[in-house]
């Protein structure tokens, strides 16, 4: 009779001890992670500029045009579908190129129009 309550008491206390041990282990792992793990170099790198993003987007559009041309030549698209997708992609490329011009001209103001002989000689 005395053995049954003692066994229940030991089972409850060992379960509580396991939970308490797991909590301490989790707390120790969290503290180690916070104070001893060094950040990755890429985390410290500066974010990409708007010009970098636009240049990457431009490159992706050019790649899409090359893929579209290849798939059309392989017979995957009809001529009408190809022309529609090509025109849409070229329009997107033109918008991106115009945006790149705006970003680059915001940093450098250059006069428009032909340069005179004096301006060409001064460089």
Coordinates of C-alpha atoms in Angstrom, one line a residue:
X1 CA 0.0 0.0 0.0
X2 CA 2.8 2.4 0.8
X3 CA 4.7 1.6 -2.3
X4 CA 1.9 2.7 -4.7
X5 CA 1.7 6.4 -3.5
X6 CA 5.5 6.5 -3.4
X7 CA 5.7 5.3 -7.0
X8 CA 3.1 7.9 -8.1
X9 CA 5.1 10.6 -6.2
X10 CA 8.3 9.6 -7.9
X11 CA 6.7 9.5 -11.3
X12 CA 5.3 13.0 -10.9
X13 CA 8.5 14.5 -9.6
X14 CA 10.6 12.8 -12.4
X15 CA 8.2 14.3 -15.0
X16 CA 8.4 17.7 -13.4
X17 CA 12.2 17.4 -13.3
X18 CA 12.3 16.5 -17.0
X19 CA 10.2 19.5 -17.9
X20 CA 12.3 21.7 -15.7
X21 CA 15.5 20.3 -17.2
X22 CA 14.2 20.9 -20.7
X23 CA 13.3 24.5 -19.8
X24 CA 16.8 25.1 -18.4
X25 CA 18.4 23.6 -21.6
X26 CA 16.2 25.8 -23.8
X27 CA 17.2 28.9 -21.8
X28 CA 20.9 28.0 -22.0
X29 CA 20.7 27.4 -25.7
X30 CA 18.9 30.8 -26.2
X31 CA 21.5 32.6 -24.2
X32 CA 24.3 30.9 -26.2
X33 CA 22.7 31.8 -29.4
X34 CA 22.1 35.5 -28.5
X35 CA 25.6 36.2 -27.0
X36 CA 28.0 33.8 -28.7
X37 CA 26.8 33.2 -32.3
X38 CA 28.5 35.7 -34.6
X39 CA 26.3 37.3 -37.4
X40 CA 26.8 36.2 -41.0
X41 CA 28.8 38.5 -43.2
X42 CA 25.9 38.9 -45.6
X43 CA 23.8 40.2 -42.7
X44 CA 26.2 43.1 -42.3
X45 CA 26.4 43.9 -46.0
X46 CA 24.6 47.1 -47.1
X47 CA 21.3 46.7 -48.9
X48 CA 21.3 47.0 -52.7
X49 CA 20.6 50.3 -54.2
X50 CA 17.7 51.1 -56.4
X51 CA 20.1 51.1 -59.4
X52 CA 21.3 47.6 -58.6
X53 CA 17.8 46.4 -58.3
X54 CA 16.9 47.9 -61.7
X55 CA 20.0 46.5 -63.4
X56 CA 19.1 43.0 -62.1
X57 CA 15.5 43.4 -63.3
X58 CA 16.8 44.6 -66.7
X59 CA 19.0 41.5 -67.0
X60 CA 16.1 39.2 -66.1
X61 CA 13.9 40.8 -68.7
X62 CA 16.7 40.4 -71.4
X63 CA 17.0 36.7 -70.3
X64 CA 13.2 36.3 -70.6
X65 CA 13.3 37.7 -74.1
X66 CA 16.1 35.2 -75.1
X67 CA 14.1 32.4 -73.6
X68 CA 10.9 33.5 -75.4
X69 CA 12.7 33.7 -78.7
X70 CA 14.2 30.2 -78.2
X71 CA 10.8 28.7 -77.2
X72 CA 9.1 30.3 -80.2
X73 CA 11.8 28.9 -82.5
X74 CA 11.3 25.5 -80.9
X75 CA 7.6 25.7 -81.8
X76 CA 6.1 26.1 -78.3
X77 CA 4.2 29.3 -79.2
X78 CA 2.2 30.5 -82.2
X79 CA 3.4 33.6 -84.0
X80 CA 0.5 35.7 -82.5
X81 CA 1.2 34.6 -78.9
X82 CA 5.0 35.2 -79.5
X83 CA 4.4 38.7 -80.8
X84 CA 2.1 39.6 -77.9
X85 CA 4.5 38.3 -75.2
X86 CA 7.5 39.8 -77.0
X87 CA 5.8 43.3 -77.2
X88 CA 4.7 43.1 -73.5
X89 CA 8.3 42.1 -72.4
X90 CA 9.9 44.8 -74.6
X91 CA 7.5 47.4 -73.1
X92 CA 8.5 46.3 -69.7
X93 CA 12.2 46.6 -70.7
X94 CA 11.6 50.1 -72.0
X95 CA 10.1 51.2 -68.7
X96 CA 12.9 49.7 -66.7
X97 CA 15.5 51.4 -69.0
X98 CA 13.7 54.7 -68.6
X99 CA 13.7 54.2 -64.8
X100 CA 17.5 53.5 -64.9
X101 CA 18.0 56.7 -66.9
X102 CA 16.1 58.6 -64.3
X103 CA 18.1 57.2 -61.4
X104 CA 21.5 57.8 -63.1
X105 CA 20.6 61.3 -64.2
X106 CA 19.4 62.2 -60.7
X107 CA 23.0 61.6 -59.6
X108 CA 24.7 63.3 -62.6
X109 CA 23.1 66.3 -64.3
X110 CA 24.3 66.4 -68.0
X111 CA 23.2 68.9 -70.6
X112 CA 21.1 67.5 -73.4
X113 CA 21.9 68.1 -77.1
X114 CA 25.0 67.9 -79.2
X115 CA 28.3 68.9 -77.6
X116 CA 30.3 71.8 -79.1
X117 CA 33.9 71.5 -80.1
X118 CA 35.0 73.5 -77.1
X119 CA 33.1 71.1 -74.7
X120 CA 34.7 68.1 -76.4
X121 CA 38.2 69.6 -76.1
X122 CA 37.8 70.4 -72.4
X123 CA 37.4 66.8 -71.5

